[in-house]
PDB file of C-alpha atoms in Angstrom:
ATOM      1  CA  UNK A 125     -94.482-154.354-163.755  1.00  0.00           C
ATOM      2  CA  UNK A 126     -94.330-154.375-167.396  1.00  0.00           C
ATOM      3  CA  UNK A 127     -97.232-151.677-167.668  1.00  0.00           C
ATOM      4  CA  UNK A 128     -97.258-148.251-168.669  1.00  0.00           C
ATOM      5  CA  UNK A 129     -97.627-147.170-164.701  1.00  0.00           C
ATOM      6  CA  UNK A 130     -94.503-149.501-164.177  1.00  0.00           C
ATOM      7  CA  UNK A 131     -92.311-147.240-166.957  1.00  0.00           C
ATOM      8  CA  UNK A 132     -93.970-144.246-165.510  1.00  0.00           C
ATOM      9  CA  UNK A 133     -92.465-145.018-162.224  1.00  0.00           C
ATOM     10  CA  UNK A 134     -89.307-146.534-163.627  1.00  0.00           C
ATOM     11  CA  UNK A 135     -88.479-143.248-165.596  1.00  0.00           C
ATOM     12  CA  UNK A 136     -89.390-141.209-162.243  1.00  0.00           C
ATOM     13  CA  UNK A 137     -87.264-143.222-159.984  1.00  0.00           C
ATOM     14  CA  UNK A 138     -84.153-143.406-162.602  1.00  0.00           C
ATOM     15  CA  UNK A 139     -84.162-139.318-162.575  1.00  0.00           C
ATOM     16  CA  UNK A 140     -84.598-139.392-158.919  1.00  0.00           C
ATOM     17  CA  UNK A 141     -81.900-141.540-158.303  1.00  0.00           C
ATOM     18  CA  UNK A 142     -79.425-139.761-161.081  1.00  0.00           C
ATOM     19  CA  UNK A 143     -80.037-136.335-158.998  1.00  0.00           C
ATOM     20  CA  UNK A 144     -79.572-137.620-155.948  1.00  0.00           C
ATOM     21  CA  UNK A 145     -76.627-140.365-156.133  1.00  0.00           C
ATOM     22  CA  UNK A 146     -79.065-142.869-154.742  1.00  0.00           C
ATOM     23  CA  UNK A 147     -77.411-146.531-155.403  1.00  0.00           C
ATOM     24  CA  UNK A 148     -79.899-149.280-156.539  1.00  0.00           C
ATOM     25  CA  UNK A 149     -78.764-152.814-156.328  1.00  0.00           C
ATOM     26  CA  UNK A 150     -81.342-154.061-158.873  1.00  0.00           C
ATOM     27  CA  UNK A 151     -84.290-153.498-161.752  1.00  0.00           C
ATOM     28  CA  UNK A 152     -86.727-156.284-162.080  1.00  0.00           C
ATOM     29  CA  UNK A 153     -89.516-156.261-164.542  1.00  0.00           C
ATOM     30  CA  UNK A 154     -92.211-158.479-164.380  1.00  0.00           C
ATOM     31  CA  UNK A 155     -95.416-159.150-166.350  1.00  0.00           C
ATOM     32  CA  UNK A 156     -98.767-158.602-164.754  1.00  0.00           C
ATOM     33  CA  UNK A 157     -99.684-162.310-165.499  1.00  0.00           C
ATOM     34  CA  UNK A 158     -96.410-163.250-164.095  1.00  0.00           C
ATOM     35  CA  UNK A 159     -96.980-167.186-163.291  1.00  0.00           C
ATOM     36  CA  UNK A 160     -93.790-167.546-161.335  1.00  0.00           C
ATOM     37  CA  UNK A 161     -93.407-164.552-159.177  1.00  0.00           C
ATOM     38  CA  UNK A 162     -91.513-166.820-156.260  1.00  0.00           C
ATOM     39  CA  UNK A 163     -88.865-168.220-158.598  1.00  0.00           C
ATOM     40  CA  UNK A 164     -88.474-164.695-159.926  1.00  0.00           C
ATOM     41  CA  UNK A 165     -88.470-163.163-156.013  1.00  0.00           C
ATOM     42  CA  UNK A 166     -85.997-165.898-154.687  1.00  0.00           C
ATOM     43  CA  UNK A 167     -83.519-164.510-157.293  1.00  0.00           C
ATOM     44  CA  UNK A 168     -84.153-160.832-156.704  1.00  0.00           C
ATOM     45  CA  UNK A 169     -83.572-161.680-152.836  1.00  0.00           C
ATOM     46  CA  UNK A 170     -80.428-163.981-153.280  1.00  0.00           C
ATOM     47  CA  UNK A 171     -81.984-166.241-151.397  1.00  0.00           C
ATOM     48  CA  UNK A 172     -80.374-169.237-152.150  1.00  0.00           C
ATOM     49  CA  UNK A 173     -76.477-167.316-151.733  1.00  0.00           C
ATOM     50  CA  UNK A 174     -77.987-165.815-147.878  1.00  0.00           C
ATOM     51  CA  UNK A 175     -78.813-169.534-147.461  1.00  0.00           C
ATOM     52  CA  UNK A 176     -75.236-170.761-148.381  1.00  0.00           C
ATOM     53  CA  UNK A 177     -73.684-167.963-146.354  1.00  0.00           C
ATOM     54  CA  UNK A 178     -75.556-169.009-143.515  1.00  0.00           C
ATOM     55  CA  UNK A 179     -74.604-172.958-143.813  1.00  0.00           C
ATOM     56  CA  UNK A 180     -70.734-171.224-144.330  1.00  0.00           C
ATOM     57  CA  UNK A 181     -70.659-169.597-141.251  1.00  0.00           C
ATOM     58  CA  UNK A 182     -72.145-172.281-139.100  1.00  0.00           C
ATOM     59  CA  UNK A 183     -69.845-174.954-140.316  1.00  0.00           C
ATOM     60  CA  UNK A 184     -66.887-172.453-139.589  1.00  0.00           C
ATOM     61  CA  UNK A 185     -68.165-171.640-136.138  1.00  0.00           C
ATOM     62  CA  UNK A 186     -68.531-168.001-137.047  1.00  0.00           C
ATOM     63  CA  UNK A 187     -72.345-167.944-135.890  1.00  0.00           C
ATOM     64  CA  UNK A 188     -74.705-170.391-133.875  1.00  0.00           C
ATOM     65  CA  UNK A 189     -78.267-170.592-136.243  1.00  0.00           C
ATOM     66  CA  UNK A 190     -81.270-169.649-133.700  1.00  0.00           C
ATOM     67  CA  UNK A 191     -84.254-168.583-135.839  1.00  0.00           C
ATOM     68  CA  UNK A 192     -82.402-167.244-138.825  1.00  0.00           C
ATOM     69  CA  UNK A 193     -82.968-168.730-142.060  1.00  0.00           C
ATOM     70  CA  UNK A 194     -79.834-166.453-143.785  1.00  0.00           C
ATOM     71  CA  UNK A 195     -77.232-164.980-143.186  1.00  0.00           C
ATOM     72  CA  UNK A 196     -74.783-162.355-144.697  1.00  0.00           C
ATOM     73  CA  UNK A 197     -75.438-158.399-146.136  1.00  0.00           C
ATOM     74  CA  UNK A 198     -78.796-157.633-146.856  1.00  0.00           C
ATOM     75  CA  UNK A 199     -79.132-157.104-150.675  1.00  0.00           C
ATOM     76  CA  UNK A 200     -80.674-154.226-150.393  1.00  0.00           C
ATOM     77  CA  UNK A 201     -81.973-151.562-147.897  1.00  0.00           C
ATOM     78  CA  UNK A 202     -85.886-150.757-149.178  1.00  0.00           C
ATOM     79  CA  UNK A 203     -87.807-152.004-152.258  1.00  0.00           C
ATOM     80  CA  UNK A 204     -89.680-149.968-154.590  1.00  0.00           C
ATOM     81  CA  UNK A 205     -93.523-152.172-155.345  1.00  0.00           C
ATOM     82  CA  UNK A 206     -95.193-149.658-157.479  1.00  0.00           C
ATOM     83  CA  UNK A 207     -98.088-152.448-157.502  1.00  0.00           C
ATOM     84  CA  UNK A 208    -101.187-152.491-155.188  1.00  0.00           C
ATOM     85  CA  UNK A 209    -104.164-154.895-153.882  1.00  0.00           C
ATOM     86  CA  UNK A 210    -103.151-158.235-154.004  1.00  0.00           C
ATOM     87  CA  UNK A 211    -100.197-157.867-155.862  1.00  0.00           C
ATOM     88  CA  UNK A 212     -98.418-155.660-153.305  1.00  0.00           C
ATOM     89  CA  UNK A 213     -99.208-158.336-150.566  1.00  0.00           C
ATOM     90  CA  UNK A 214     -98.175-161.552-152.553  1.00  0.00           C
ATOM     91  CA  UNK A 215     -94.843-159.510-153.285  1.00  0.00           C
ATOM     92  CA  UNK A 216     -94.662-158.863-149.973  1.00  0.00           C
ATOM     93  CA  UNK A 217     -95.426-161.444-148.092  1.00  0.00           C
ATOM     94  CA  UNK A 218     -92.553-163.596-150.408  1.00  0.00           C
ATOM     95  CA  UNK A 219     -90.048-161.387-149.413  1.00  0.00           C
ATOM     96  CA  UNK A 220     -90.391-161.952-145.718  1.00  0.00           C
ATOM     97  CA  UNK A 221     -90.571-166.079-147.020  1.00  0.00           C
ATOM     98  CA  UNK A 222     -86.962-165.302-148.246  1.00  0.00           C
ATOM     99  CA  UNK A 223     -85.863-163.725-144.521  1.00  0.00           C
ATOM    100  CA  UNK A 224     -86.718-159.937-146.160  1.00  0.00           C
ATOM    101  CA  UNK A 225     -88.888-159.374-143.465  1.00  0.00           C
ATOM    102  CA  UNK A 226     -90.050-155.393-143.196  1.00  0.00           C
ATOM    103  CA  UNK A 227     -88.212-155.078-140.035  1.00  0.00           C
ATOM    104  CA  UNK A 228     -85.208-155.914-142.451  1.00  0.00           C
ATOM    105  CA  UNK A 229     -86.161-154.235-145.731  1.00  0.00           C
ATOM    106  CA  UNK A 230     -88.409-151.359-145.920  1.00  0.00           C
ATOM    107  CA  UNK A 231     -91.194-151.415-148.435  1.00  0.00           C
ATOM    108  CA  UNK A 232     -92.127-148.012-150.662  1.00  0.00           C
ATOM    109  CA  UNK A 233     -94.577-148.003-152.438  1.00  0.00           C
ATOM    110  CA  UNK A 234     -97.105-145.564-154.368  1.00  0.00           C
ATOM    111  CA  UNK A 235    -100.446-143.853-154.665  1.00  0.00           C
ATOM    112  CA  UNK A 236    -101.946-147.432-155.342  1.00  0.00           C
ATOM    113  CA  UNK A 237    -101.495-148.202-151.388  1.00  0.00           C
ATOM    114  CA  UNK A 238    -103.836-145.279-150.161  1.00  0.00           C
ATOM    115  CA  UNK A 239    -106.116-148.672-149.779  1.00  0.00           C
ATOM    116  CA  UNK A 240    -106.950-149.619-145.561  1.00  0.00           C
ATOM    117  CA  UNK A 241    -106.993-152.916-146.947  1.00  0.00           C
ATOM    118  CA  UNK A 242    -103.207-152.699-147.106  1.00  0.00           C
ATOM    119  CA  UNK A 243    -102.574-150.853-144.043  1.00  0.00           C
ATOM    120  CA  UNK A 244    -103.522-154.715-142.127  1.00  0.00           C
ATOM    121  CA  UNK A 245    -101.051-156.755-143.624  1.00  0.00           C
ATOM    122  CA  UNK A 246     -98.108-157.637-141.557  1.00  0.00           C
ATOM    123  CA  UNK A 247     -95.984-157.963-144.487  1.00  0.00           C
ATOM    124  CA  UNK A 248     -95.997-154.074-145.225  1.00  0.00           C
ATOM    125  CA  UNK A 249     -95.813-153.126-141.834  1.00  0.00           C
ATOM    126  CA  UNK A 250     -93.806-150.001-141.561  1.00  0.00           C
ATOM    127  CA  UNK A 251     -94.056-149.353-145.024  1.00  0.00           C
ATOM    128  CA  UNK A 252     -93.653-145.660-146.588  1.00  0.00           C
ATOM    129  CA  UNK A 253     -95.662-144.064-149.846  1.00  0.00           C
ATOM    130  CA  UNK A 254     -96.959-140.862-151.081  1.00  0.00           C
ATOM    131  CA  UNK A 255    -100.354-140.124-151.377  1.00  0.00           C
ATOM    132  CA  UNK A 256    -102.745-136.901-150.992  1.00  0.00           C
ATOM    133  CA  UNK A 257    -103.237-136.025-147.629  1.00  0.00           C
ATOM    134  CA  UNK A 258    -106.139-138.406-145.797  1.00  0.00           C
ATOM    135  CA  UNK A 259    -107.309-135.324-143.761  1.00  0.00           C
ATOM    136  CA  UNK A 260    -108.407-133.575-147.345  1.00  0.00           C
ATOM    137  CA  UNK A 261    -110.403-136.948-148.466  1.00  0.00           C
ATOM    138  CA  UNK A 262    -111.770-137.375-145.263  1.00  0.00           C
ATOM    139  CA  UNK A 263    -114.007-133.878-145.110  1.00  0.00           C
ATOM    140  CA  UNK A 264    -114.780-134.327-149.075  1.00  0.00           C
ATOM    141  CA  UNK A 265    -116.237-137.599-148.315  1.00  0.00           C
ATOM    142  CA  UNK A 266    -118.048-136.247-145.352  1.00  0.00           C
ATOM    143  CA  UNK A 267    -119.573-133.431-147.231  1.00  0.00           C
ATOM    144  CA  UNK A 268    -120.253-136.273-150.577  1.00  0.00           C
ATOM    145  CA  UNK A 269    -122.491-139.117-148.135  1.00  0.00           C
ATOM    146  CA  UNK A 270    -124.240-135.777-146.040  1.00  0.00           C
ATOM    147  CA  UNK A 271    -125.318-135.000-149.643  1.00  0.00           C
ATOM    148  CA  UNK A 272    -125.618-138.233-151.836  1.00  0.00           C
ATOM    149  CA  UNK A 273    -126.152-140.841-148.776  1.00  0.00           C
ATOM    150  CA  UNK A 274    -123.123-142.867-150.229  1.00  0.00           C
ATOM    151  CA  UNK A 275    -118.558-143.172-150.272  1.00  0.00           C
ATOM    152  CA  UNK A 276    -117.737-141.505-153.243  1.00  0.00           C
ATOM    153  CA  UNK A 277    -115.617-142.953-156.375  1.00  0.00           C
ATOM    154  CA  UNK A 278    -111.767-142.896-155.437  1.00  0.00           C
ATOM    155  CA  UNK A 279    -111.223-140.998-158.438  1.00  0.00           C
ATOM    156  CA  UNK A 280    -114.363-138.596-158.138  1.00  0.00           C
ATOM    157  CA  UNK A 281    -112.172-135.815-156.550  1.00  0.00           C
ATOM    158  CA  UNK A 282    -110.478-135.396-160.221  1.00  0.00           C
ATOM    159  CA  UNK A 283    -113.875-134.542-161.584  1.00  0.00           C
ATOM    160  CA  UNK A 284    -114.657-132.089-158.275  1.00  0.00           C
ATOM    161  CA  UNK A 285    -111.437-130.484-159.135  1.00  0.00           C
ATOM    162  CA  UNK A 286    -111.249-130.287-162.613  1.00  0.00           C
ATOM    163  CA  UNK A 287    -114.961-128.415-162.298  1.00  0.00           C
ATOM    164  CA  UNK A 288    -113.888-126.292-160.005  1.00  0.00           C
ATOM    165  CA  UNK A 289    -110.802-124.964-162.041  1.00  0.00           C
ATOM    166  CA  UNK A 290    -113.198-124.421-164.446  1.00  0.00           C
ATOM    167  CA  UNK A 291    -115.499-122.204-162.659  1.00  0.00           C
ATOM    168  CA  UNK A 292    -112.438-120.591-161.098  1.00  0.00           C
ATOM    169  CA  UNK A 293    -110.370-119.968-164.020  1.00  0.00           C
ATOM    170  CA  UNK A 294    -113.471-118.947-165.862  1.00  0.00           C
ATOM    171  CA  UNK A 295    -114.378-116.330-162.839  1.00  0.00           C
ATOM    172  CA  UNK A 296    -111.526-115.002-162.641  1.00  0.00           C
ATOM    173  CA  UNK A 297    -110.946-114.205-166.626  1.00  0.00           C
ATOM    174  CA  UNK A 298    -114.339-112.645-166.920  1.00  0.00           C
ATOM    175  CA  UNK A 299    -113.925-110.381-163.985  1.00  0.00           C
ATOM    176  CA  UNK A 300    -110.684-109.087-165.867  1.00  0.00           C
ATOM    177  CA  UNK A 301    -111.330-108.687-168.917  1.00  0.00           C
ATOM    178  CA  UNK A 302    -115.643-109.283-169.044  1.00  0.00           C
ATOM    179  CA  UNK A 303    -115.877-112.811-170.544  1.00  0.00           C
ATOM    180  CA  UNK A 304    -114.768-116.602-169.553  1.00  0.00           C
ATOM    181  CA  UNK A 305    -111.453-117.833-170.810  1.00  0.00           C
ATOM    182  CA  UNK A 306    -109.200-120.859-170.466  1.00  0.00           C
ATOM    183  CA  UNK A 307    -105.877-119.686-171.848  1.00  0.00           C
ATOM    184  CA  UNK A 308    -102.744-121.932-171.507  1.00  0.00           C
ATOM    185  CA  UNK A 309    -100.745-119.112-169.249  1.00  0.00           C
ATOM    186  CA  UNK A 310    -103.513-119.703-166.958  1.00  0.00           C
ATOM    187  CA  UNK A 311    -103.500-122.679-166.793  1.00  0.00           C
ATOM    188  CA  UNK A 312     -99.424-123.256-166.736  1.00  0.00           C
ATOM    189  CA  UNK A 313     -99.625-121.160-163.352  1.00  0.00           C
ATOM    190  CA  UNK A 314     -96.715-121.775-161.144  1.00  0.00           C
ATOM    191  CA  UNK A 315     -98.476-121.324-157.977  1.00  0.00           C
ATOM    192  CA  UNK A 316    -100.692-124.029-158.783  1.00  0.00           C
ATOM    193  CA  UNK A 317    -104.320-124.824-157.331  1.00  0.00           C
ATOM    194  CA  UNK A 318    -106.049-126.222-154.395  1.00  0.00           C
ATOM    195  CA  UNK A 319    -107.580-129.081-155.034  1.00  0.00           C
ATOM    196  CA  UNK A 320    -109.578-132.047-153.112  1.00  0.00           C
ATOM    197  CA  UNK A 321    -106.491-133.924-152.863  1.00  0.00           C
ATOM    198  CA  UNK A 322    -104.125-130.795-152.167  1.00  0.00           C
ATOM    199  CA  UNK A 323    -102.222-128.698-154.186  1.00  0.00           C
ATOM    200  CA  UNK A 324    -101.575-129.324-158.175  1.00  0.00           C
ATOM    201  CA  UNK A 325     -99.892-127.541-161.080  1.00  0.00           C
ATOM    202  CA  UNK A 326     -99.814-128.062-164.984  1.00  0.00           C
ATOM    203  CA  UNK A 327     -96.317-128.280-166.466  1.00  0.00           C
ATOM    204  CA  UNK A 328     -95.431-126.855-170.099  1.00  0.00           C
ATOM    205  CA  UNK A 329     -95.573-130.259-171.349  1.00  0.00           C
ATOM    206  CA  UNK A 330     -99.054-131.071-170.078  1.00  0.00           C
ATOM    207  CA  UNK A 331     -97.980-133.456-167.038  1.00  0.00           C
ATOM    208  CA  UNK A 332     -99.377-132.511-163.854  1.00  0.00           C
ATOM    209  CA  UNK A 333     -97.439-132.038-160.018  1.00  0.00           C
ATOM    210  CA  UNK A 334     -99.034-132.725-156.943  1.00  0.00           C
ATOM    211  CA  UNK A 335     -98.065-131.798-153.687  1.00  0.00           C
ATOM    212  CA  UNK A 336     -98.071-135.187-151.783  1.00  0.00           C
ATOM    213  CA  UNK A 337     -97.743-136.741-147.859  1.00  0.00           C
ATOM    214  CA  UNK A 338     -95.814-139.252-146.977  1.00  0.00           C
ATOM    215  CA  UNK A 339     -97.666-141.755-145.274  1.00  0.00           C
ATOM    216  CA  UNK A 340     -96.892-145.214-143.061  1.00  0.00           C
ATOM    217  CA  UNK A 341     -98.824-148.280-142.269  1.00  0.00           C
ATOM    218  CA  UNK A 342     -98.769-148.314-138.899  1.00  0.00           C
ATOM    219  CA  UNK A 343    -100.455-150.395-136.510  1.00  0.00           C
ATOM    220  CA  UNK A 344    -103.068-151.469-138.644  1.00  0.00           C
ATOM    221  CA  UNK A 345    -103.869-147.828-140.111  1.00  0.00           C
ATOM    222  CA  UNK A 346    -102.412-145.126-142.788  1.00  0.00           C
ATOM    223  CA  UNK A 347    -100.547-142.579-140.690  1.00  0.00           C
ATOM    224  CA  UNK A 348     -98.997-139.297-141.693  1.00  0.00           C
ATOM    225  CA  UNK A 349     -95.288-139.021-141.257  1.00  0.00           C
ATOM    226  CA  UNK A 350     -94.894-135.938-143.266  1.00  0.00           C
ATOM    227  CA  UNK A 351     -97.319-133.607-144.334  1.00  0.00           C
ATOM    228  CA  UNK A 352     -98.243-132.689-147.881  1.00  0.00           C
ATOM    229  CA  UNK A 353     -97.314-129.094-148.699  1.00  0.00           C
ATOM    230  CA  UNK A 354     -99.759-126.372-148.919  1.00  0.00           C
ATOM    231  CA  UNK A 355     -97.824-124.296-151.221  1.00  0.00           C
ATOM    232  CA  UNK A 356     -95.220-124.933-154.433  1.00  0.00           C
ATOM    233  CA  UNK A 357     -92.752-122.326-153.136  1.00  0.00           C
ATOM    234  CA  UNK A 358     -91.592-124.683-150.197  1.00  0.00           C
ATOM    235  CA  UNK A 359     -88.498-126.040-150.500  1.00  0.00           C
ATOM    236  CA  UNK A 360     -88.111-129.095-153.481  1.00  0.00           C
ATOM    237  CA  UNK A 361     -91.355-127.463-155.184  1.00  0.00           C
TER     238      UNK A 361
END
């Protein structure tokens, strides 16, 4: 999307795929009020040249059509959707309307799917994201509705953290040197902190790192297909 969360992920996934020699077949940017995402979908999915391929094949005997709608090489392998909520699904759901079913095409997506909600459609079955480890937000909202009688704020485990660095960075300086502190090389700490959602760090430049999982929407539920790290010296941190 056309957003600042859309460049954010854009510029990540352009670095990645520098490093890495990953090939992408195509970019598509979109506005969030985007009134004709299905003309814009049936483009990014060929559709209409699978279709012809397809008719091509059957006229020259080289296939018998059974149940598929297309025919010839996939466009592409997986599809980046760094959307959520309803977005995600109507994206989805038109890319298994142009034969890009997720059996076909895996989905990725981002932090925005750590939603249930999501885990149910059939559209994103199979699908892959990172998020913080549901095992870590699952005891802090145990421990938030024993003590508040409600499901805390999605975004309430910044604030729990960002108190508790406080306290911590501020115990630790006065038991070196007799008084609370916040310098920057305390902050800028390599090793990081422990935090609701797992590990984090503070780069130089002020962004922050987070040690994620990998998670998959399987069978109706958010599994965990690779664990988050629990420190930055493993290996890629």
């Amino acid at each position: 999307p056309n957003t600042a969360v859309g460049n954010a992920v854009s510029a990540a996934y352009n670095s990645l795929a520098y490093r890495t020699g990953l090939k992408t077949a195509e970019v598509v940017r979109f506005s969030t009020d985007e009134s004709d995402t299905a003309a814009l979908l049936r483009n990014f999915t060929k559709y209409d040249e699978r279709v012809q391929a397809l008719e091509t094949a059957t006229a020259e005997g080289q296939i018998t059509p059974q149940n598929a709608l297309t025919a010839g090489d996939l466009p592409f392998q997986a599809v980046l959707l760094p959307v959520g909520g309803d977005q995600a699904r109507s994206i989805a759901n038109l890319l298994s309307y142009y034969d890009l079913g997720p059996g076909q095409v895996k989905r990725l997506g981002t932090g925005l799917w750590d939603d249930p909600g999501l885990a149910t459609e059939p559209a994103l079955a199979g699908s892959w994201f990172a998020a913080p480890s549901p095992d870590l937000r699952r005891n802090f909202e145990r421990r938030y509705r024993e003590l508040y009688g409600s499901t805390p704020p999605r975004l309430s485990s910044l604030a729990y953290d960002a108190t508790a660095l406080a306290a911590v960075l501020a115990k630790n300086s006065y038991q070196a040197q007799g008084y609370p502190s916040f310098q920057r090389t305390a902050l800028v700490n390599p090793n990081g902190f422990a935090g609701i959602d797992g590990i984090f760090r503070f780069r130089p430049d002020g962004l922050i790192e987070r040690g994620l999982a990998v998670l998959e929407f399987r069978n109706g539920d958010i599994s965990v297909i690779d664990a988050a790290p629990n420190t930055f010296q493993s290996a890629g941190y």
